[in-house]
Tab-separated table of C-alpha atoms in Angstrom:
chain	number	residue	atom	x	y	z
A	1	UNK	CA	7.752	8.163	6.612
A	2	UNK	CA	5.566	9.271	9.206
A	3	UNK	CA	4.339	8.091	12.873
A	4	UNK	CA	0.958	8.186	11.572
A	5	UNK	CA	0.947	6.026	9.006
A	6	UNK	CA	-0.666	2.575	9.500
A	7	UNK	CA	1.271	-0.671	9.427
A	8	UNK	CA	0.482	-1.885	5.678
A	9	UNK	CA	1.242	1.561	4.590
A	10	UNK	CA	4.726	1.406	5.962
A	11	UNK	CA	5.562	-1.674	4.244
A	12	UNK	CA	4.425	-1.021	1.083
A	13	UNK	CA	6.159	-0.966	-2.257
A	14	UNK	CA	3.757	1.077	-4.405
A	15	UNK	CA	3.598	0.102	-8.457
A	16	UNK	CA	5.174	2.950	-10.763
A	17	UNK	CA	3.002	3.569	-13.401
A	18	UNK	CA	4.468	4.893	-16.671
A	19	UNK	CA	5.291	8.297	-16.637
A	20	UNK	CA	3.255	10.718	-18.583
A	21	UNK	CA	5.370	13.707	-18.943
A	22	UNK	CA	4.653	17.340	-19.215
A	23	UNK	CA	6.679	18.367	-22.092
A	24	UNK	CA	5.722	18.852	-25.484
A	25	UNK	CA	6.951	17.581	-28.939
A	26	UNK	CA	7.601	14.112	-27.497
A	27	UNK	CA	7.350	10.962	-29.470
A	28	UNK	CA	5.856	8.962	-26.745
A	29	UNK	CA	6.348	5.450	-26.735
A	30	UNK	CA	6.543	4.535	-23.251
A	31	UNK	CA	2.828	3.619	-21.502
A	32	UNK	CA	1.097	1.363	-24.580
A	33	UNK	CA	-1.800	3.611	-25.329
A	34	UNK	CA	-3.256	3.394	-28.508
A	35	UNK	CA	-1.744	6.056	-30.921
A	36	UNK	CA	-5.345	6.602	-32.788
A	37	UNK	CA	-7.938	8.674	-31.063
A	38	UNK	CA	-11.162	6.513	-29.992
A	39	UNK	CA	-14.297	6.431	-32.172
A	40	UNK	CA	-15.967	9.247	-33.099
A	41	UNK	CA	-19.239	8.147	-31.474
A	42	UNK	CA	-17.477	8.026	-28.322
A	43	UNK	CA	-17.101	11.587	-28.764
A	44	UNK	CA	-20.317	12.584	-28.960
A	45	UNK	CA	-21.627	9.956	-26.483
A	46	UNK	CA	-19.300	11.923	-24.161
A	47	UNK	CA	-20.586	15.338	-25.015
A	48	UNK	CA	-24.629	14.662	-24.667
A	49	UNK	CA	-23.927	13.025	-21.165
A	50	UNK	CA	-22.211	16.862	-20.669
A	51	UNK	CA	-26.116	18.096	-19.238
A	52	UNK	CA	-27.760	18.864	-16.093
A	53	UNK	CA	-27.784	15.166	-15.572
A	54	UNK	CA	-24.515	15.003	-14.178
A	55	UNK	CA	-25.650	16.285	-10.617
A	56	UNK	CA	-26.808	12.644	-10.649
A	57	UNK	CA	-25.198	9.847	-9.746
A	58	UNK	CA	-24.401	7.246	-12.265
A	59	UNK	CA	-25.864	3.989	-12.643
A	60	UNK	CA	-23.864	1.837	-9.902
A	61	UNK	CA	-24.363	-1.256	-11.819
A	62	UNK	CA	-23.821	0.026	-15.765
A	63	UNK	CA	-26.400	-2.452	-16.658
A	64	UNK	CA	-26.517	-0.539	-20.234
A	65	UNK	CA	-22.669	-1.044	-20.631
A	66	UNK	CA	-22.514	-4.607	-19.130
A	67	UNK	CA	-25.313	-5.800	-21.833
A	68	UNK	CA	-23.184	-4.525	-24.421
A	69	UNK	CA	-20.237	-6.147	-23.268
A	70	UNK	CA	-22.651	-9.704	-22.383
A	71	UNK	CA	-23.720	-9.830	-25.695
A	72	UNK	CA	-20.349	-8.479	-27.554
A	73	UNK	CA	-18.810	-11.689	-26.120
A	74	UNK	CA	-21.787	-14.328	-25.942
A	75	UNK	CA	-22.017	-14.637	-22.256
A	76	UNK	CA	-25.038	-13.318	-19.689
A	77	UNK	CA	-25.336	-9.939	-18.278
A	78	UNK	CA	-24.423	-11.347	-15.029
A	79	UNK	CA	-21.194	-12.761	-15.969
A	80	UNK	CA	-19.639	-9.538	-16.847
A	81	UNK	CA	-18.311	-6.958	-14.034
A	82	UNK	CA	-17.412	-3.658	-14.656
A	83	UNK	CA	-14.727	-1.178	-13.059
A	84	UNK	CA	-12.247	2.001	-12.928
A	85	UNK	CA	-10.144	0.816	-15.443
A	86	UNK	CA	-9.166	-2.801	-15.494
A	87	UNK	CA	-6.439	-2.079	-12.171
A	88	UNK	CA	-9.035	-1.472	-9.796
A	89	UNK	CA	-11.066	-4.872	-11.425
A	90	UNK	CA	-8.018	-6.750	-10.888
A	91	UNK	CA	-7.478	-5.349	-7.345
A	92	UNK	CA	-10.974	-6.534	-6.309
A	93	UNK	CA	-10.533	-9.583	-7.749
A	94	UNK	CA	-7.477	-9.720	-5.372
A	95	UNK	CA	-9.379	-9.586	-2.329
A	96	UNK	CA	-12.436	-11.302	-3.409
A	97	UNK	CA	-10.247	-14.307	-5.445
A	98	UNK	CA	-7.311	-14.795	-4.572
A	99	UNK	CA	-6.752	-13.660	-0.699
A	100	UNK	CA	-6.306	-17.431	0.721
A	101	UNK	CA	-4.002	-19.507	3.165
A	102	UNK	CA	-1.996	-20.394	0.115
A	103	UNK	CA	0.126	-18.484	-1.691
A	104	UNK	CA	-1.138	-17.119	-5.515
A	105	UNK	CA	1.071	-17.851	-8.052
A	106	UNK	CA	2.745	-15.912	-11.280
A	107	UNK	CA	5.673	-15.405	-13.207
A	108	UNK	CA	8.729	-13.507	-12.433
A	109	UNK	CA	8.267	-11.303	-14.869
A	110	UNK	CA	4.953	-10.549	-15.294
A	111	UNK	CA	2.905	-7.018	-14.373
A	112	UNK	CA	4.498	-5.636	-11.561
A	113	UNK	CA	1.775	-4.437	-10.050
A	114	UNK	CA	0.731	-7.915	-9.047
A	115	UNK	CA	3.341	-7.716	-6.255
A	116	UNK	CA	1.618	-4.296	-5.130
A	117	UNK	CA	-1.654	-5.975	-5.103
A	118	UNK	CA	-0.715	-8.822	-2.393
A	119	UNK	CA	1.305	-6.522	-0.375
A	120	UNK	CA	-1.812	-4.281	0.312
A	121	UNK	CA	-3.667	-7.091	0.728
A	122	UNK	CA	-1.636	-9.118	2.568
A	123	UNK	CA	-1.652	-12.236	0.383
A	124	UNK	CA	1.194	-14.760	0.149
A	125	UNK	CA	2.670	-14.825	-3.207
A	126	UNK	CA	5.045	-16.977	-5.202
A	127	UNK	CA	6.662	-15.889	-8.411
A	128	UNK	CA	7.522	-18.739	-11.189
A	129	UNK	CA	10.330	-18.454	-13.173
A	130	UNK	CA	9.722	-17.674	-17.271
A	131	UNK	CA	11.781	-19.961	-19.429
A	132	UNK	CA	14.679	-18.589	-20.840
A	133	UNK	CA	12.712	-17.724	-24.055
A	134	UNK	CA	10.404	-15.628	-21.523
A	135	UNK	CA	7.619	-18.410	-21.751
A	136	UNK	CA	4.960	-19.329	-19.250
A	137	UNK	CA	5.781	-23.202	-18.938
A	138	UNK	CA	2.247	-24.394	-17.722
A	139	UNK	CA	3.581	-27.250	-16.091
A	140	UNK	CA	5.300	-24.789	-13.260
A	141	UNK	CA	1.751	-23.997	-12.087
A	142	UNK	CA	1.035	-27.286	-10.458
A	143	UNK	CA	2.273	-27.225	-7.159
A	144	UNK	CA	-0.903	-26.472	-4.145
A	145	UNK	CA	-1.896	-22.560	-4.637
A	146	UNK	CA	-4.138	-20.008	-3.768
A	147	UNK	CA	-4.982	-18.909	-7.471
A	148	UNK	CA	-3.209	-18.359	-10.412
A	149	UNK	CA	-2.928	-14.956	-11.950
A	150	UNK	CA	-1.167	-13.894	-15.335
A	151	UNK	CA	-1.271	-11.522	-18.040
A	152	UNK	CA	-1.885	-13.051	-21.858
A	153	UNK	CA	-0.116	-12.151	-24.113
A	154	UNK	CA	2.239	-11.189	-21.306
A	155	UNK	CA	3.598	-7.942	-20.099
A	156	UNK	CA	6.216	-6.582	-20.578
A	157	UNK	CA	7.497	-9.308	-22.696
A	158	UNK	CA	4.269	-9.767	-25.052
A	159	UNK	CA	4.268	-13.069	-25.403
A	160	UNK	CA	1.017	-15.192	-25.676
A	161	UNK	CA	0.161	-17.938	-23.856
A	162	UNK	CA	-2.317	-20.531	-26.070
A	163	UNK	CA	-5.613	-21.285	-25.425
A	164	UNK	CA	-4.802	-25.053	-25.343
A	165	UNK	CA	-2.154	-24.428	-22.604
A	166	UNK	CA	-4.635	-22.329	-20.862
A	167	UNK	CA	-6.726	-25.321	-20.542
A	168	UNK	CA	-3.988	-27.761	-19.965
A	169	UNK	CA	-3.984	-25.040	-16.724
A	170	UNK	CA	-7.409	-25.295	-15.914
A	171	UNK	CA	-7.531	-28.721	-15.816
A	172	UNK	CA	-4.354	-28.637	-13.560
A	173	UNK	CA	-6.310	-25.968	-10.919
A	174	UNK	CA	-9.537	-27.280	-10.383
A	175	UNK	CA	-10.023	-25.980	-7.126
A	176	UNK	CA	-7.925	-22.457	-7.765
A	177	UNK	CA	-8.994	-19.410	-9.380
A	178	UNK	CA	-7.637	-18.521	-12.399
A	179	UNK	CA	-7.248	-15.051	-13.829
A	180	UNK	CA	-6.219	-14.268	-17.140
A	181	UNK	CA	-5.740	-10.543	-17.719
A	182	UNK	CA	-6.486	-9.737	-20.927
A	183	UNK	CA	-5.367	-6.146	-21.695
A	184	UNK	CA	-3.648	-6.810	-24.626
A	185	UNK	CA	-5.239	-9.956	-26.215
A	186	UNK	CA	-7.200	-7.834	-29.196
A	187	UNK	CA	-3.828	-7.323	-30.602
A	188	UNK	CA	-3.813	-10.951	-32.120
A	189	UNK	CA	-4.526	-13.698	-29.551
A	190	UNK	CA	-7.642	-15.280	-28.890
A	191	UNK	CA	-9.182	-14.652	-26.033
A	192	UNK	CA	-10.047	-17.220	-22.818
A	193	UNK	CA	-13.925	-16.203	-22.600
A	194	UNK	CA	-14.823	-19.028	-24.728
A	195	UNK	CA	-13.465	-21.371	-21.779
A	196	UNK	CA	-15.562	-19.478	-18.968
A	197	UNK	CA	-18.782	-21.834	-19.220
A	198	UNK	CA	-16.452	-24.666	-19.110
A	199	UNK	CA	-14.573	-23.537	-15.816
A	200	UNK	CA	-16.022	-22.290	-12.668
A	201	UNK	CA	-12.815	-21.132	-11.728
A	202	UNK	CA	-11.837	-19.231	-14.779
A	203	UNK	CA	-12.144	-15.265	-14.378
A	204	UNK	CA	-10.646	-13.228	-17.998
A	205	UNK	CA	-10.175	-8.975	-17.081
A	206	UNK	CA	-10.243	-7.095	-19.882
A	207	UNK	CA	-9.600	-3.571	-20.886
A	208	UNK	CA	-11.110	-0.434	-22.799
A	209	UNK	CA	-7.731	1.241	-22.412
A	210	UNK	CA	-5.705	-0.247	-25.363
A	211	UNK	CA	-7.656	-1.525	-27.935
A	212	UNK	CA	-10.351	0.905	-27.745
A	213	UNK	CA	-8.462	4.046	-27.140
A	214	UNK	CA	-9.919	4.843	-24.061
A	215	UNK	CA	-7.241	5.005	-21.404
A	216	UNK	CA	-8.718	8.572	-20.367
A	217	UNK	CA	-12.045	7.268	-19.237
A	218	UNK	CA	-10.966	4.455	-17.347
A	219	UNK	CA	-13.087	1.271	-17.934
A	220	UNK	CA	-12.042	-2.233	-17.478
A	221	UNK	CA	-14.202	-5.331	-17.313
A	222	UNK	CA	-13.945	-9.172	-16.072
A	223	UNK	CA	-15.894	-11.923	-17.199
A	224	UNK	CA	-16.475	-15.303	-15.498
A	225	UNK	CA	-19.541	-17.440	-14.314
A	226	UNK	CA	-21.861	-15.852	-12.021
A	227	UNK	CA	-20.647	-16.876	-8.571
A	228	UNK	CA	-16.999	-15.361	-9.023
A	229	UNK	CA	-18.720	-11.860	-10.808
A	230	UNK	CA	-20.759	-11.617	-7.215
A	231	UNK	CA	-17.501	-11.820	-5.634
A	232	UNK	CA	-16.542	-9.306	-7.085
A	233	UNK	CA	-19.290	-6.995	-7.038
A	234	UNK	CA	-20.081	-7.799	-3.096
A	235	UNK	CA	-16.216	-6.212	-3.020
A	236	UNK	CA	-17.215	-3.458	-5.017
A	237	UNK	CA	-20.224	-2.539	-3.176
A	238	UNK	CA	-18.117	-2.356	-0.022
A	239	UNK	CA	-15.471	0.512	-1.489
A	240	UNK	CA	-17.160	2.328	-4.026
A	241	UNK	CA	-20.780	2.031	-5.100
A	242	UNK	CA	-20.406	4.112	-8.152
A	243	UNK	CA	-16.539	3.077	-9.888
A	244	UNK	CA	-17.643	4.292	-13.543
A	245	UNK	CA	-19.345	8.042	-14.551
A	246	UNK	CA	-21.963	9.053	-16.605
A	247	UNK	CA	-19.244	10.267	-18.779
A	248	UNK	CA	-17.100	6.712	-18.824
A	249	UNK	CA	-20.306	4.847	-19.174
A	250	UNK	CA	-21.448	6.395	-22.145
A	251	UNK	CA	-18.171	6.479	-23.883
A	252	UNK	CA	-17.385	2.674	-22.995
A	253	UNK	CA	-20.721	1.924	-24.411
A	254	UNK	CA	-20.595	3.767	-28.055
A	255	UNK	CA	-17.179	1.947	-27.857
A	256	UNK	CA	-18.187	-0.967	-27.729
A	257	UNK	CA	-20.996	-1.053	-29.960
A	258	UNK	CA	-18.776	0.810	-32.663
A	259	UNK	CA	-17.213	-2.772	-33.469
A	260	UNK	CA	-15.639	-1.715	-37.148
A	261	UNK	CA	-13.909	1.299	-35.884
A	262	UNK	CA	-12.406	-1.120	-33.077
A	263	UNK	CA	-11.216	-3.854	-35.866
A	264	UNK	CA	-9.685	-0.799	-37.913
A	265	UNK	CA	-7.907	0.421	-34.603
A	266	UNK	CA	-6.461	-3.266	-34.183
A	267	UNK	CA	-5.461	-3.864	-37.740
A	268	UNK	CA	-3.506	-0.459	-37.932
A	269	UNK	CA	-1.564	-1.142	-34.796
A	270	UNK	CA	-0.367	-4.718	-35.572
A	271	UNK	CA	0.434	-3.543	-38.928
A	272	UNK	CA	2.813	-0.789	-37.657
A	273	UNK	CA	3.842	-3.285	-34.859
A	274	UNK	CA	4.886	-6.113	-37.822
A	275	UNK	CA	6.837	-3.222	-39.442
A	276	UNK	CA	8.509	-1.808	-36.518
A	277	UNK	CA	10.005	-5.406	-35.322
A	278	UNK	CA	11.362	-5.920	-38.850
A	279	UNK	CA	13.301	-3.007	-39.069
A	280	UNK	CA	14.808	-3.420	-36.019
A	281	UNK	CA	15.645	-6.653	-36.559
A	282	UNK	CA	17.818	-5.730	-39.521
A	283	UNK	CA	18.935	-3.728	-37.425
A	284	UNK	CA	20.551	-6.112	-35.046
A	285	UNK	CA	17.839	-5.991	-32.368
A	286	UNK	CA	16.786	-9.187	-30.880
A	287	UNK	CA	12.658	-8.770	-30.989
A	288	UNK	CA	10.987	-10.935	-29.151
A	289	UNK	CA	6.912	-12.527	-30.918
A	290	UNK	CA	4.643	-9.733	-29.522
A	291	UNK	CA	0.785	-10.040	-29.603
A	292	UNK	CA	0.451	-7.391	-27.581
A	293	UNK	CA	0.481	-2.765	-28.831
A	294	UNK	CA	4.259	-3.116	-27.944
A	295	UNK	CA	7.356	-4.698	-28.915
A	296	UNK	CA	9.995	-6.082	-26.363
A	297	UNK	CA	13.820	-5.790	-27.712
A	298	UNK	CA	17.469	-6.024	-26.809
A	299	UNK	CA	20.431	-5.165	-28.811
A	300	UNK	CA	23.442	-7.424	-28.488
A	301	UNK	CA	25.675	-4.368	-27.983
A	302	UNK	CA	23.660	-1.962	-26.498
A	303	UNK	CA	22.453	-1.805	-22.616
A	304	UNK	CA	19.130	-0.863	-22.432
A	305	UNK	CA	19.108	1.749	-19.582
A	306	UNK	CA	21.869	3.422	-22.185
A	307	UNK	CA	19.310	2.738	-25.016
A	308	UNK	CA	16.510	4.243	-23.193
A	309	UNK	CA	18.609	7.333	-22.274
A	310	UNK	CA	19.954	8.399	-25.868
A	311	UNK	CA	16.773	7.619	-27.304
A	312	UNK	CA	15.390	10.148	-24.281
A	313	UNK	CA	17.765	13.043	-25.722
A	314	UNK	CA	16.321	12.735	-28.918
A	315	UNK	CA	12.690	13.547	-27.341
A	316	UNK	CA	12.136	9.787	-27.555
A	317	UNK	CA	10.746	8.143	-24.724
A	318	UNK	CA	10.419	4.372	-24.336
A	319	UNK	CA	9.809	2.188	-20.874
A	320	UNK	CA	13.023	0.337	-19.366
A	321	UNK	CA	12.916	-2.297	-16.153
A	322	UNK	CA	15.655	-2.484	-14.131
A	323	UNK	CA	14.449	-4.941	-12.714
A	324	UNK	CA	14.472	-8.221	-12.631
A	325	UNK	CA	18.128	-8.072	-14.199
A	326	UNK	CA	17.141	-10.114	-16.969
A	327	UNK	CA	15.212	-8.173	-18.711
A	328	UNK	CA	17.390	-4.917	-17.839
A	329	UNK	CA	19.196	-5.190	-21.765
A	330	UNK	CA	15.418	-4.362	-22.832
A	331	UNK	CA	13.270	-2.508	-23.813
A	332	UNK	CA	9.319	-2.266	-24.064
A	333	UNK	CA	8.578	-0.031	-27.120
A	334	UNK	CA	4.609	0.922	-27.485
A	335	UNK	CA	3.649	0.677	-31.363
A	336	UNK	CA	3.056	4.202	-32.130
A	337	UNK	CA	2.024	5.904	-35.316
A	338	UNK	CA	3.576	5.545	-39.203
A	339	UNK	CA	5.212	8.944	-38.036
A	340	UNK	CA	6.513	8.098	-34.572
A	341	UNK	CA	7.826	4.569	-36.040
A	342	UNK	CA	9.771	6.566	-38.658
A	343	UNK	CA	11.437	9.034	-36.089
A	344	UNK	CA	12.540	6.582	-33.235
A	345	UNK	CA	13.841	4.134	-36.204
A	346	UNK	CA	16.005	7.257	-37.758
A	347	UNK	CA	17.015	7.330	-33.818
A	348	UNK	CA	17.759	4.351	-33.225
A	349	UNK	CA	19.688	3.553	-36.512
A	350	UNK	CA	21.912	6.375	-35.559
A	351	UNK	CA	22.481	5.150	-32.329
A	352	UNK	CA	23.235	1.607	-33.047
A	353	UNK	CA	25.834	2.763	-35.986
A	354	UNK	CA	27.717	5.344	-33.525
């Protein structure tokens, strides 16, 4: 605490991202990046942008990248909005969405660092209780509201909301924005962007950082009709003219137009994911259905802050919420290699049987 510290800043509660630790040998299972290393044209994208060049500054708009992205998904250039990561697209889309007299709505357990998000911006919020199966019940969403906002498949239970329920949505929240965040949807759900020439109000976010392997360059992307993209980019334009590098630019862009390598990077991980919830599930581990690079998991006779701390001694390191209390008997596992899968099951086999 300090006297100098402004108002907001005193009554924050910042987000705790997962941590990244500095210690080698660890089977790291804990912050859902991709366990295969990105495409090898990223790689040399990367290194040719490494030139005398870079005591320019980058293109503010990535036209190049957005064009990939417009025509990777069918839409117009200027329906697709680029950022630092898919956090800082989000956060814009905070102030230039969702900041209204009513409050935004989402579920209870959801990404915590919508919370975050309306306390620095000062925007009303109302959390909705997940069934008890940890669904999204669409029909919770009705009530008057300054927006909707929700992760699909959601985190950190990975469960995936369907496209007709998104619509059933939609059609419920005319006059509300609606933002699905889409970091995980590559995984095995289909994606919202199909609805956006349907819906005015419809924005999807999107990330490079799982299902491309890029969570080192930071790139993240939203696409919606062209009134809600200027929104966001009128936001942009007033913090930070230039969010994405040379570097992140060019990477993002061999990334996305390296579309087999992506598909392989998918397949892999939801093949290791299918095999990971099986064995854990003869195991005794309730698993919840993920689409998402991670798994979500109690054991009936294990707490999982006890789970997460034995697995920990083994050099294991998975992600466990406290809070809400619900969800405290889980937890989130990232889908790692055919190598990492094989050493936390040996752990966790030996923990379950002590």
């Amino acid at each position: 605490m300090s006297r100098y510290w402004s108002a907001v800043v005193h009554g924050l509660t910042p987000y705790v991202p997962g941590e990244q630790p500095k210690l080698t040998k660890l089977v790291k299972l804990n912050t859902n990046e991709n366990p295969y290393g990105p495409s090898p044209r990223v790689l040399d994208a990367v290194r040719a942008e490494v030139a005398d060049t870079l005591r320019l500054y980058p293109d503010p708009g990535s036209d190049r990248l957005c064009a990939a992205i417009a025509a990777l998904h069918g839409v117009a250039a200027e329906q697709v909005f680029v950022g630092n990561g898919s956090d800082e697209v989000l956060a814009h889309a905070f102030v230039a969405l969702l900041k209204h007299e009513r409050p935004i709505l989402f579920p209870d357990i959801s990404y915590s660092f919508y919370p975050v998000y309306c306390g620095l911006y000062e925007i009303a919020y109302r959390q909705i209780p997940l069934t008890d199966a940890f669904e999204i019940r669409v029909g919770d969403y009705r009530s008057p509201n300054g927006g909707v906002i929700f992760p699909n498949p959601n985190a950190p239970t990975g469960r995936l909301l369907a496209l007709p329920e998104i619509e059933r949505l939609l059609d419920g929240n005319p006059d509300s924005v609606i933002i699905i965040d889409e970091a995980y949807i590559d995984f095995g759900g289909e994606s919202a962007v199909g609805l956006v020439a349907r819906y005015p109000q419809l924005l999807v976010t999107r990330t490079l950082s799982k299902s491309h392997a890029l969570a080192g360059l930071r790139v993240g992307y939203a696409i919606g009709q062209a009134h809600l993209i200027e929104a966001l980019k009128r936001v942009k334009d007033s913090f930070n003219s230039y969010p994405l590098d040379r570097l992140a630019q060019a990477g993002a862009l061999a990334s996305i137009e390296d579309h087999a390598y992506f598909e392989s990077l998918c397949t892999r991980v939801m093949a290791s994911r299918a095999r990971l919830a099986s064995a854990m599930a003869e195991m005794g581990f309730e698993v919840l259905p993920s689409t998402a690079n991670f798994i979500f998991a109690q054991h009936p006779s294990h707490d999982g802050a006890e789970l997460a701390a034995s697995l920990r001694e083994r050099s294991i390191i998975v992600r466990h919420f406290k809070n809400p209390a619900r969800i405290a008997p889980f937890l989130r596992i990232t889908v790692g290699t055919d190598a990492q899968i094989d050493a936390l099951l040996v752990a966790l086999k030996a923990i379950v049987n002590c």
